[in-house]
Amino acid sequence: MDQWSELGEFLRARRAQVRPQDVGLPDYGRRRVPGLRREELSMLAGVSVEHYTRIEQGRGVRPSAQVLDAIASALGLGEAERGHVHELASPRGAPRRRQRRPQRVSAGLVTLLEQLHEHPAFVLGRRMQVLAWNPMAAALLGDFGAMEPRQRNMARLVFLDDSTIALYPDWERVARETVAFLRRDSARDLNDPQLAELVGELSLKSEHFRRWWNSREVKDKASGTKRFTHPLVGELELHYETFQPAAHQDQALVIYSTRADTPSYSALKVLATFTASTDAAFAAESTPSQSR
């Protein structure tokens, strides 16, 4: 993927979702395409139609940060979407052809996972690859240690694994968020061959993924709530927080928790009894799907 083409496609997709009345413009009836016209967006952003058109068509224009912010404001973009736009427009060298280094989880992070006895926790790397996990995460989400390293990928599991799909009563919401997280991650390295392979596989095997990927929604994995229908302990509603290690900007520690006075807490306690004698498991070996 070319960064300027990807930026243009993203802006075009967002523009199609903004109605004139959403931004205080009159709607004069039928339009050939949904959303704002380029002329309308250019007026709202305070940039020339020609300049905006060149940006959206991916014709190698490198817009300033101020222009990007003005366009983002005109489109009503959120924080994650603004970050995505700026990352897509950031200066880049030639596409990386060298072998990407394996992703490694630091010893300190491994120790932290080992000490989170009552909380499902795992480390995500590039492309939503599960790099490390504790026994509670395996008990909640699936036995990562029994999977092929390539299969330890949350996007692949959410769309292609029947047991994972059954785990989420709100599967569509979880799946759309997963696509949005993956799209946000993709801006870091548009020439990543493993990302292209993953997106290609999921696009071929899942119509839902293909449609949502093409919508170009983006979201940062920060915090939120998920519901689970677990085969052993039943219904759970858990809050998750995501932490980014300062030394590994392409990794994220995800921890699930819940208040002590809830049925979900009792269910987690029961789930913990199944893991009491299980050692923490980690994806220690480097494989092509774990490369950086």
PDB file of C-alpha atoms in Angstrom:
ATOM      1  CA  MET A   1       0.000   0.000   0.000  1.00  0.00           C
ATOM      2  CA  ASP A   2       1.215   3.475  -0.915  1.00  0.00           C
ATOM      3  CA  GLN A   3       0.899   5.971   1.944  1.00  0.00           C
ATOM      4  CA  TRP A   4      -0.591   8.739  -0.215  1.00  0.00           C
ATOM      5  CA  SER A   5      -3.123   6.437  -1.837  1.00  0.00           C
ATOM      6  CA  GLU A   6      -4.079   5.070   1.574  1.00  0.00           C
ATOM      7  CA  LEU A   7      -4.447   8.598   2.989  1.00  0.00           C
ATOM      8  CA  GLY A   8      -6.648   9.585   0.047  1.00  0.00           C
ATOM      9  CA  GLU A   9      -8.818   6.485   0.385  1.00  0.00           C
ATOM     10  CA  PHE A  10      -9.246   7.115   4.102  1.00  0.00           C
ATOM     11  CA  LEU A  11     -10.287  10.747   3.576  1.00  0.00           C
ATOM     12  CA  ARG A  12     -12.666   9.746   0.793  1.00  0.00           C
ATOM     13  CA  ALA A  13     -14.302   7.108   3.007  1.00  0.00           C
ATOM     14  CA  ARG A  14     -14.723   9.561   5.887  1.00  0.00           C
ATOM     15  CA  ARG A  15     -16.066  12.293   3.591  1.00  0.00           C
ATOM     16  CA  ALA A  16     -18.737   9.910   2.312  1.00  0.00           C
ATOM     17  CA  GLN A  17     -20.036   9.486   5.865  1.00  0.00           C
ATOM     18  CA  VAL A  18     -20.575  13.179   6.630  1.00  0.00           C
ATOM     19  CA  ARG A  19     -23.974  14.579   5.667  1.00  0.00           C
ATOM     20  CA  PRO A  20     -24.266  18.291   4.797  1.00  0.00           C
ATOM     21  CA  GLN A  21     -26.710  18.854   7.665  1.00  0.00           C
ATOM     22  CA  ASP A  22     -24.162  17.374  10.085  1.00  0.00           C
ATOM     23  CA  VAL A  23     -21.874  20.349   9.461  1.00  0.00           C
ATOM     24  CA  GLY A  24     -24.482  23.085   9.053  1.00  0.00           C
ATOM     25  CA  LEU A  25     -24.652  23.072   5.256  1.00  0.00           C
ATOM     26  CA  PRO A  26     -27.903  23.060   3.272  1.00  0.00           C
ATOM     27  CA  ASP A  27     -28.813  19.851   1.503  1.00  0.00           C
ATOM     28  CA  TYR A  28     -29.990  20.599  -2.012  1.00  0.00           C
ATOM     29  CA  GLY A  29     -31.475  17.195  -2.672  1.00  0.00           C
ATOM     30  CA  ARG A  30     -30.109  14.294  -4.672  1.00  0.00           C
ATOM     31  CA  ARG A  31     -26.364  13.757  -4.881  1.00  0.00           C
ATOM     32  CA  ARG A  32     -24.412  11.491  -7.164  1.00  0.00           C
ATOM     33  CA  VAL A  33     -22.350  10.248  -4.233  1.00  0.00           C
ATOM     34  CA  PRO A  34     -23.098  10.096  -0.487  1.00  0.00           C
ATOM     35  CA  GLY A  35     -21.639  12.587   1.943  1.00  0.00           C
ATOM     36  CA  LEU A  36     -19.949  15.920   1.344  1.00  0.00           C
ATOM     37  CA  ARG A  37     -18.676  17.099  -1.994  1.00  0.00           C
ATOM     38  CA  ARG A  38     -14.985  17.955  -2.230  1.00  0.00           C
ATOM     39  CA  GLU A  39     -15.882  21.599  -2.719  1.00  0.00           C
ATOM     40  CA  GLU A  40     -17.882  21.616   0.497  1.00  0.00           C
ATOM     41  CA  LEU A  41     -15.154  19.942   2.522  1.00  0.00           C
ATOM     42  CA  SER A  42     -12.521  22.292   1.089  1.00  0.00           C
ATOM     43  CA  MET A  43     -14.609  25.286   2.112  1.00  0.00           C
ATOM     44  CA  LEU A  44     -15.068  23.927   5.656  1.00  0.00           C
ATOM     45  CA  ALA A  45     -11.347  23.160   5.996  1.00  0.00           C
ATOM     46  CA  GLY A  46     -10.190  26.446   4.502  1.00  0.00           C
ATOM     47  CA  VAL A  47      -8.036  24.857   1.795  1.00  0.00           C
ATOM     48  CA  SER A  48      -8.315  25.171  -1.963  1.00  0.00           C
ATOM     49  CA  VAL A  49     -10.361  22.601  -3.850  1.00  0.00           C
ATOM     50  CA  GLU A  50      -7.358  21.841  -6.060  1.00  0.00           C
ATOM     51  CA  HIS A  51      -5.079  21.185  -3.087  1.00  0.00           C
ATOM     52  CA  TYR A  52      -7.588  18.971  -1.323  1.00  0.00           C
ATOM     53  CA  THR A  53      -8.328  17.073  -4.538  1.00  0.00           C
ATOM     54  CA  ARG A  54      -4.627  16.302  -5.025  1.00  0.00           C
ATOM     55  CA  ILE A  55      -4.424  15.026  -1.437  1.00  0.00           C
ATOM     56  CA  GLU A  56      -7.470  12.803  -1.812  1.00  0.00           C
ATOM     57  CA  GLN A  57      -6.326  11.457  -5.168  1.00  0.00           C
ATOM     58  CA  GLY A  58      -2.980  10.477  -3.652  1.00  0.00           C
ATOM     59  CA  ARG A  59      -0.976  12.578  -6.087  1.00  0.00           C
ATOM     60  CA  GLY A  60       2.104  12.886  -3.881  1.00  0.00           C
ATOM     61  CA  VAL A  61       1.099  16.092  -2.097  1.00  0.00           C
ATOM     62  CA  ARG A  62       2.584  16.218   1.397  1.00  0.00           C
ATOM     63  CA  PRO A  63       0.075  18.297   3.392  1.00  0.00           C
ATOM     64  CA  SER A  64       1.220  20.257   6.410  1.00  0.00           C
ATOM     65  CA  ALA A  65       0.124  19.328   9.922  1.00  0.00           C
ATOM     66  CA  GLN A  66      -2.067  22.438   9.957  1.00  0.00           C
ATOM     67  CA  VAL A  67      -3.855  21.391   6.754  1.00  0.00           C
ATOM     68  CA  LEU A  68      -4.364  17.871   8.097  1.00  0.00           C
ATOM     69  CA  ASP A  69      -5.818  19.245  11.325  1.00  0.00           C
ATOM     70  CA  ALA A  70      -8.153  21.518   9.394  1.00  0.00           C
ATOM     71  CA  ILE A  71      -9.375  18.626   7.245  1.00  0.00           C
ATOM     72  CA  ALA A  72      -9.755  16.404  10.313  1.00  0.00           C
ATOM     73  CA  SER A  73     -11.844  19.082  12.055  1.00  0.00           C
ATOM     74  CA  ALA A  74     -14.038  19.539   8.988  1.00  0.00           C
ATOM     75  CA  LEU A  75     -14.657  15.785   8.912  1.00  0.00           C
ATOM     76  CA  GLY A  76     -15.288  15.616  12.651  1.00  0.00           C
ATOM     77  CA  LEU A  77     -12.576  13.017  13.171  1.00  0.00           C
ATOM     78  CA  GLY A  78     -11.920  11.602  16.626  1.00  0.00           C
ATOM     79  CA  GLU A  79      -8.538  11.343  18.296  1.00  0.00           C
ATOM     80  CA  ALA A  80      -7.674   7.917  16.878  1.00  0.00           C
ATOM     81  CA  GLU A  81      -8.681   8.989  13.363  1.00  0.00           C
ATOM     82  CA  ARG A  82      -6.624  12.175  13.614  1.00  0.00           C
ATOM     83  CA  GLY A  83      -3.620  10.146  14.712  1.00  0.00           C
ATOM     84  CA  HIS A  84      -4.167   7.791  11.783  1.00  0.00           C
ATOM     85  CA  VAL A  85      -4.225  10.678   9.298  1.00  0.00           C
ATOM     86  CA  HIS A  86      -1.019  12.185  10.671  1.00  0.00           C
ATOM     87  CA  GLU A  87       0.731   8.817  10.713  1.00  0.00           C
ATOM     88  CA  LEU A  88      -0.234   8.107   7.111  1.00  0.00           C
ATOM     89  CA  ALA A  89       1.163  11.505   6.091  1.00  0.00           C
ATOM     90  CA  SER A  90       4.373  11.217   8.095  1.00  0.00           C
ATOM     91  CA  PRO A  91       7.717  11.178   6.201  1.00  0.00           C
ATOM     92  CA  ARG A  92       8.891   7.685   5.302  1.00  0.00           C
ATOM     93  CA  GLY A  93      11.964   6.185   3.784  1.00  0.00           C
ATOM     94  CA  ALA A  94      12.009   3.591   1.056  1.00  0.00           C
ATOM     95  CA  PRO A  95       9.920   0.475   1.703  1.00  0.00           C
ATOM     96  CA  ARG A  96      11.740  -1.836   4.087  1.00  0.00           C
ATOM     97  CA  ARG A  97      13.079  -4.905   2.318  1.00  0.00           C
ATOM     98  CA  ARG A  98      15.237  -6.186   5.134  1.00  0.00           C
ATOM     99  CA  GLN A  99      14.178  -9.078   7.324  1.00  0.00           C
ATOM    100  CA  ARG A 100      11.959  -7.744  10.088  1.00  0.00           C
ATOM    101  CA  ARG A 101      13.168  -8.565  13.573  1.00  0.00           C
ATOM    102  CA  PRO A 102      11.161 -10.995  15.726  1.00  0.00           C
ATOM    103  CA  GLN A 103       8.940  -9.366  18.311  1.00  0.00           C
ATOM    104  CA  ARG A 104      10.209  -9.946  21.834  1.00  0.00           C
ATOM    105  CA  VAL A 105       8.403  -9.443  25.131  1.00  0.00           C
ATOM    106  CA  SER A 106      10.625  -7.969  27.844  1.00  0.00           C
ATOM    107  CA  ALA A 107      11.482  -9.952  30.956  1.00  0.00           C
ATOM    108  CA  GLY A 108       9.782  -7.348  33.132  1.00  0.00           C
ATOM    109  CA  LEU A 109       6.527  -7.697  31.212  1.00  0.00           C
ATOM    110  CA  VAL A 110       6.716 -11.479  31.482  1.00  0.00           C
ATOM    111  CA  THR A 111       7.147 -11.174  35.256  1.00  0.00           C
ATOM    112  CA  LEU A 112       4.123  -8.883  35.449  1.00  0.00           C
ATOM    113  CA  LEU A 113       1.999 -11.386  33.550  1.00  0.00           C
ATOM    114  CA  GLU A 114       3.087 -14.148  35.904  1.00  0.00           C
ATOM    115  CA  GLN A 115       1.933 -12.115  38.909  1.00  0.00           C
ATOM    116  CA  LEU A 116      -1.544 -11.315  37.591  1.00  0.00           C
ATOM    117  CA  HIS A 117      -3.089 -14.482  39.013  1.00  0.00           C
ATOM    118  CA  GLU A 118      -6.738 -13.360  39.015  1.00  0.00           C
ATOM    119  CA  HIS A 119      -6.779 -11.181  35.897  1.00  0.00           C
ATOM    120  CA  PRO A 120      -6.734 -12.372  32.283  1.00  0.00           C
ATOM    121  CA  ALA A 121      -3.808 -10.551  30.668  1.00  0.00           C
ATOM    122  CA  PHE A 122      -1.909 -10.844  27.418  1.00  0.00           C
ATOM    123  CA  VAL A 123       0.503  -8.918  25.207  1.00  0.00           C
ATOM    124  CA  LEU A 124      -0.436  -7.987  21.653  1.00  0.00           C
ATOM    125  CA  GLY A 125       2.195  -7.228  19.049  1.00  0.00           C
ATOM    126  CA  ARG A 126       2.009  -6.067  15.466  1.00  0.00           C
ATOM    127  CA  ARG A 127      -1.016  -7.221  13.465  1.00  0.00           C
ATOM    128  CA  MET A 128      -2.786  -8.161  16.748  1.00  0.00           C
ATOM    129  CA  GLN A 129      -0.479 -11.130  17.220  1.00  0.00           C
ATOM    130  CA  VAL A 130      -0.672 -12.623  20.730  1.00  0.00           C
ATOM    131  CA  LEU A 131       2.938 -12.664  21.930  1.00  0.00           C
ATOM    132  CA  ALA A 132       2.499 -13.611  25.588  1.00  0.00           C
ATOM    133  CA  TRP A 133      -0.321 -14.493  27.952  1.00  0.00           C
ATOM    134  CA  ASN A 134      -1.050 -15.707  31.453  1.00  0.00           C
ATOM    135  CA  PRO A 135      -3.117 -18.789  32.386  1.00  0.00           C
ATOM    136  CA  MET A 136      -6.229 -16.693  33.029  1.00  0.00           C
ATOM    137  CA  ALA A 137      -6.100 -15.260  29.495  1.00  0.00           C
ATOM    138  CA  ALA A 138      -5.823 -18.777  28.092  1.00  0.00           C
ATOM    139  CA  ALA A 139      -8.737 -19.930  30.254  1.00  0.00           C
ATOM    140  CA  LEU A 140     -10.905 -17.002  29.128  1.00  0.00           C
ATOM    141  CA  LEU A 141      -9.981 -16.589  25.464  1.00  0.00           C
ATOM    142  CA  GLY A 142      -8.600 -19.969  24.405  1.00  0.00           C
ATOM    143  CA  ASP A 143      -5.545 -22.179  24.845  1.00  0.00           C
ATOM    144  CA  PHE A 144      -2.955 -20.148  22.963  1.00  0.00           C
ATOM    145  CA  GLY A 145      -0.248 -22.661  23.858  1.00  0.00           C
ATOM    146  CA  ALA A 146      -2.067 -25.387  21.926  1.00  0.00           C
ATOM    147  CA  MET A 147      -2.317 -23.219  18.808  1.00  0.00           C
ATOM    148  CA  GLU A 148       0.114 -22.969  15.944  1.00  0.00           C
ATOM    149  CA  PRO A 149       2.055 -19.689  16.378  1.00  0.00           C
ATOM    150  CA  ARG A 150       0.439 -18.300  13.222  1.00  0.00           C
ATOM    151  CA  GLN A 151      -3.016 -18.856  14.722  1.00  0.00           C
ATOM    152  CA  ARG A 152      -2.225 -16.800  17.830  1.00  0.00           C
ATOM    153  CA  ASN A 153      -3.725 -13.734  16.242  1.00  0.00           C
ATOM    154  CA  MET A 154      -6.811 -12.009  17.633  1.00  0.00           C
ATOM    155  CA  ALA A 155      -8.065 -10.843  14.232  1.00  0.00           C
ATOM    156  CA  ARG A 156      -7.764 -14.338  12.781  1.00  0.00           C
ATOM    157  CA  LEU A 157      -9.455 -15.891  15.832  1.00  0.00           C
ATOM    158  CA  VAL A 158     -12.313 -13.375  15.967  1.00  0.00           C
ATOM    159  CA  PHE A 159     -13.234 -13.968  12.323  1.00  0.00           C
ATOM    160  CA  LEU A 160     -12.250 -17.572  11.608  1.00  0.00           C
ATOM    161  CA  ASP A 161     -12.376 -19.547  14.866  1.00  0.00           C
ATOM    162  CA  ASP A 162     -15.839 -20.878  15.752  1.00  0.00           C
ATOM    163  CA  SER A 163     -15.178 -21.164  19.486  1.00  0.00           C
ATOM    164  CA  THR A 164     -13.934 -17.556  19.627  1.00  0.00           C
ATOM    165  CA  ILE A 165     -16.933 -16.323  17.655  1.00  0.00           C
ATOM    166  CA  ALA A 166     -19.266 -18.126  20.089  1.00  0.00           C
ATOM    167  CA  LEU A 167     -17.456 -16.500  23.028  1.00  0.00           C
ATOM    168  CA  TYR A 168     -18.795 -13.019  22.170  1.00  0.00           C
ATOM    169  CA  PRO A 169     -22.569 -12.413  22.385  1.00  0.00           C
ATOM    170  CA  ASP A 170     -21.832  -8.989  20.873  1.00  0.00           C
ATOM    171  CA  TRP A 171     -19.695 -10.520  18.145  1.00  0.00           C
ATOM    172  CA  GLU A 172     -20.389  -7.889  15.481  1.00  0.00           C
ATOM    173  CA  ARG A 173     -19.295  -5.030  17.756  1.00  0.00           C
ATOM    174  CA  VAL A 174     -16.156  -6.907  18.822  1.00  0.00           C
ATOM    175  CA  ALA A 175     -15.361  -7.859  15.222  1.00  0.00           C
ATOM    176  CA  ARG A 176     -15.782  -4.294  13.911  1.00  0.00           C
ATOM    177  CA  GLU A 177     -13.559  -2.969  16.686  1.00  0.00           C
ATOM    178  CA  THR A 178     -10.976  -5.615  15.819  1.00  0.00           C
ATOM    179  CA  VAL A 179     -10.915  -4.443  12.196  1.00  0.00           C
ATOM    180  CA  ALA A 180     -10.630  -0.823  13.337  1.00  0.00           C
ATOM    181  CA  PHE A 181      -7.692  -1.699  15.625  1.00  0.00           C
ATOM    182  CA  LEU A 182      -5.973  -3.582  12.797  1.00  0.00           C
ATOM    183  CA  ARG A 183      -6.509  -0.703  10.361  1.00  0.00           C
ATOM    184  CA  ARG A 184      -4.991   1.717  12.894  1.00  0.00           C
ATOM    185  CA  ASP A 185      -1.991  -0.582  13.328  1.00  0.00           C
ATOM    186  CA  SER A 186      -1.506  -0.886   9.567  1.00  0.00           C
ATOM    187  CA  ALA A 187      -0.408   2.763   9.257  1.00  0.00           C
ATOM    188  CA  ARG A 188       2.857   1.965  11.047  1.00  0.00           C
ATOM    189  CA  ASP A 189       4.131  -0.182   8.178  1.00  0.00           C
ATOM    190  CA  LEU A 190       2.071  -0.202   4.982  1.00  0.00           C
ATOM    191  CA  ASN A 191       4.594  -2.522   3.323  1.00  0.00           C
ATOM    192  CA  ASP A 192       4.429  -5.263   5.949  1.00  0.00           C
ATOM    193  CA  PRO A 193       4.087  -8.538   3.982  1.00  0.00           C
ATOM    194  CA  GLN A 194       2.635 -10.412   6.972  1.00  0.00           C
ATOM    195  CA  LEU A 195      -0.075  -7.754   7.304  1.00  0.00           C
ATOM    196  CA  ALA A 196      -0.872  -8.065   3.596  1.00  0.00           C
ATOM    197  CA  GLU A 197      -1.082 -11.847   3.976  1.00  0.00           C
ATOM    198  CA  LEU A 198      -3.388 -11.562   7.000  1.00  0.00           C
ATOM    199  CA  VAL A 199      -5.700  -9.005   5.380  1.00  0.00           C
ATOM    200  CA  GLY A 200      -5.796 -11.060   2.181  1.00  0.00           C
ATOM    201  CA  GLU A 201      -6.688 -14.250   4.021  1.00  0.00           C
ATOM    202  CA  LEU A 202      -9.414 -12.629   6.112  1.00  0.00           C
ATOM    203  CA  SER A 203     -10.840 -10.777   3.102  1.00  0.00           C
ATOM    204  CA  LEU A 204     -11.129 -14.032   1.165  1.00  0.00           C
ATOM    205  CA  LYS A 205     -12.650 -16.020   4.012  1.00  0.00           C
ATOM    206  CA  SER A 206     -14.936 -13.434   5.626  1.00  0.00           C
ATOM    207  CA  GLU A 207     -17.346 -11.149   3.805  1.00  0.00           C
ATOM    208  CA  HIS A 208     -17.810  -9.205   7.054  1.00  0.00           C
ATOM    209  CA  PHE A 209     -14.106  -8.535   7.360  1.00  0.00           C
ATOM    210  CA  ARG A 210     -13.824  -7.485   3.712  1.00  0.00           C
ATOM    211  CA  ARG A 211     -16.687  -5.002   4.014  1.00  0.00           C
ATOM    212  CA  TRP A 212     -15.521  -3.507   7.315  1.00  0.00           C
ATOM    213  CA  TRP A 213     -11.876  -3.312   6.213  1.00  0.00           C
ATOM    214  CA  ASN A 214     -12.934  -1.354   3.144  1.00  0.00           C
ATOM    215  CA  SER A 215     -14.915   1.074   5.315  1.00  0.00           C
ATOM    216  CA  ARG A 216     -11.564   2.252   6.760  1.00  0.00           C
ATOM    217  CA  GLU A 217     -12.781   2.778  10.306  1.00  0.00           C
ATOM    218  CA  VAL A 218      -9.941   3.199  12.793  1.00  0.00           C
ATOM    219  CA  LYS A 219      -9.800   2.930  16.565  1.00  0.00           C
ATOM    220  CA  ASP A 220      -7.117   2.802  19.227  1.00  0.00           C
ATOM    221  CA  LYS A 221      -7.228  -0.115  21.633  1.00  0.00           C
ATOM    222  CA  ALA A 222      -7.392   1.822  24.899  1.00  0.00           C
ATOM    223  CA  SER A 223     -10.157   0.670  27.227  1.00  0.00           C
ATOM    224  CA  GLY A 224     -13.678  -0.633  27.161  1.00  0.00           C
ATOM    225  CA  THR A 225     -16.070  -3.376  28.219  1.00  0.00           C
ATOM    226  CA  LYS A 226     -16.679  -6.775  26.640  1.00  0.00           C
ATOM    227  CA  ARG A 227     -19.266  -9.442  27.330  1.00  0.00           C
ATOM    228  CA  PHE A 228     -18.427 -13.125  27.170  1.00  0.00           C
ATOM    229  CA  THR A 229     -20.433 -16.336  27.101  1.00  0.00           C
ATOM    230  CA  HIS A 230     -17.886 -18.766  28.517  1.00  0.00           C
ATOM    231  CA  PRO A 231     -18.438 -22.542  28.155  1.00  0.00           C
ATOM    232  CA  LEU A 232     -17.345 -23.188  31.773  1.00  0.00           C
ATOM    233  CA  VAL A 233     -18.474 -20.206  33.851  1.00  0.00           C
ATOM    234  CA  GLY A 234     -21.255 -18.661  31.761  1.00  0.00           C
ATOM    235  CA  GLU A 235     -21.841 -14.936  31.329  1.00  0.00           C
ATOM    236  CA  LEU A 236     -19.151 -12.384  32.152  1.00  0.00           C
ATOM    237  CA  GLU A 237     -18.866  -8.656  31.615  1.00  0.00           C
ATOM    238  CA  LEU A 238     -15.277  -7.478  31.948  1.00  0.00           C
ATOM    239  CA  HIS A 239     -13.531  -4.137  31.655  1.00  0.00           C
ATOM    240  CA  TYR A 240     -10.217  -3.982  29.822  1.00  0.00           C
ATOM    241  CA  GLU A 241      -7.387  -1.488  29.991  1.00  0.00           C
ATOM    242  CA  THR A 242      -4.523  -1.329  27.513  1.00  0.00           C
ATOM    243  CA  PHE A 243      -1.017  -0.254  28.456  1.00  0.00           C
ATOM    244  CA  GLN A 244       1.812   0.468  26.024  1.00  0.00           C
ATOM    245  CA  PRO A 245       5.365  -0.291  27.207  1.00  0.00           C
ATOM    246  CA  ALA A 246       7.565   2.757  26.689  1.00  0.00           C
ATOM    247  CA  ALA A 247      10.353   0.672  25.152  1.00  0.00           C
ATOM    248  CA  HIS A 248       8.054  -1.235  22.767  1.00  0.00           C
ATOM    249  CA  GLN A 249       5.653   1.101  21.007  1.00  0.00           C
ATOM    250  CA  ASP A 250       4.383  -1.735  18.812  1.00  0.00           C
ATOM    251  CA  GLN A 251       3.223  -3.839  21.788  1.00  0.00           C
ATOM    252  CA  ALA A 252       0.248  -3.525  24.122  1.00  0.00           C
ATOM    253  CA  LEU A 253      -0.493  -5.139  27.468  1.00  0.00           C
ATOM    254  CA  VAL A 254      -4.233  -5.856  27.817  1.00  0.00           C
ATOM    255  CA  ILE A 255      -5.661  -6.605  31.278  1.00  0.00           C
ATOM    256  CA  TYR A 256      -9.253  -7.649  32.030  1.00  0.00           C
ATOM    257  CA  SER A 257     -10.860  -6.936  35.403  1.00  0.00           C
ATOM    258  CA  THR A 258     -14.203  -6.364  37.098  1.00  0.00           C
ATOM    259  CA  ARG A 259     -15.531  -5.011  40.380  1.00  0.00           C
ATOM    260  CA  ALA A 260     -15.489  -7.383  43.348  1.00  0.00           C
ATOM    261  CA  ASP A 261     -19.241  -7.081  43.985  1.00  0.00           C
ATOM    262  CA  THR A 262     -20.345  -8.430  40.603  1.00  0.00           C
ATOM    263  CA  PRO A 263     -21.367 -11.881  39.290  1.00  0.00           C
ATOM    264  CA  SER A 264     -18.537 -11.556  36.765  1.00  0.00           C
ATOM    265  CA  TYR A 265     -16.023 -11.366  39.608  1.00  0.00           C
ATOM    266  CA  SER A 266     -17.400 -14.613  41.052  1.00  0.00           C
ATOM    267  CA  ALA A 267     -17.153 -16.206  37.610  1.00  0.00           C
ATOM    268  CA  LEU A 268     -13.524 -15.074  37.307  1.00  0.00           C
ATOM    269  CA  LYS A 269     -12.774 -16.620  40.704  1.00  0.00           C
ATOM    270  CA  VAL A 270     -14.236 -19.922  39.517  1.00  0.00           C
ATOM    271  CA  LEU A 271     -12.239 -19.663  36.302  1.00  0.00           C
ATOM    272  CA  ALA A 272      -9.084 -19.097  38.352  1.00  0.00           C
ATOM    273  CA  THR A 273      -9.533 -22.467  40.045  1.00  0.00           C
ATOM    274  CA  PHE A 274      -9.066 -24.145  36.680  1.00  0.00           C
ATOM    275  CA  THR A 275      -5.722 -22.396  36.223  1.00  0.00           C
ATOM    276  CA  ALA A 276      -4.255 -22.678  39.735  1.00  0.00           C
ATOM    277  CA  SER A 277      -1.843 -25.442  38.763  1.00  0.00           C
ATOM    278  CA  THR A 278      -1.045 -24.095  35.296  1.00  0.00           C
ATOM    279  CA  ASP A 279       2.228 -22.310  34.573  1.00  0.00           C
ATOM    280  CA  ALA A 280       2.217 -19.114  32.541  1.00  0.00           C
ATOM    281  CA  ALA A 281       2.672 -19.751  28.854  1.00  0.00           C
ATOM    282  CA  PHE A 282       4.532 -17.558  26.389  1.00  0.00           C
ATOM    283  CA  ALA A 283       5.163 -17.500  22.666  1.00  0.00           C
ATOM    284  CA  ALA A 284       8.915 -17.583  23.010  1.00  0.00           C
ATOM    285  CA  GLU A 285       9.959 -18.884  19.628  1.00  0.00           C
ATOM    286  CA  SER A 286      10.217 -16.571  16.712  1.00  0.00           C
ATOM    287  CA  THR A 287       8.127 -17.403  13.659  1.00  0.00           C
ATOM    288  CA  PRO A 288       7.380 -15.520  10.409  1.00  0.00           C
ATOM    289  CA  SER A 289       3.996 -14.447  11.789  1.00  0.00           C
ATOM    290  CA  GLN A 290       5.685 -12.913  14.802  1.00  0.00           C
ATOM    291  CA  SER A 291       8.173 -10.846  12.831  1.00  0.00           C
ATOM    292  CA  ARG A 292       8.175  -7.123  13.292  1.00  0.00           C
TER     293      ARG A 292
END
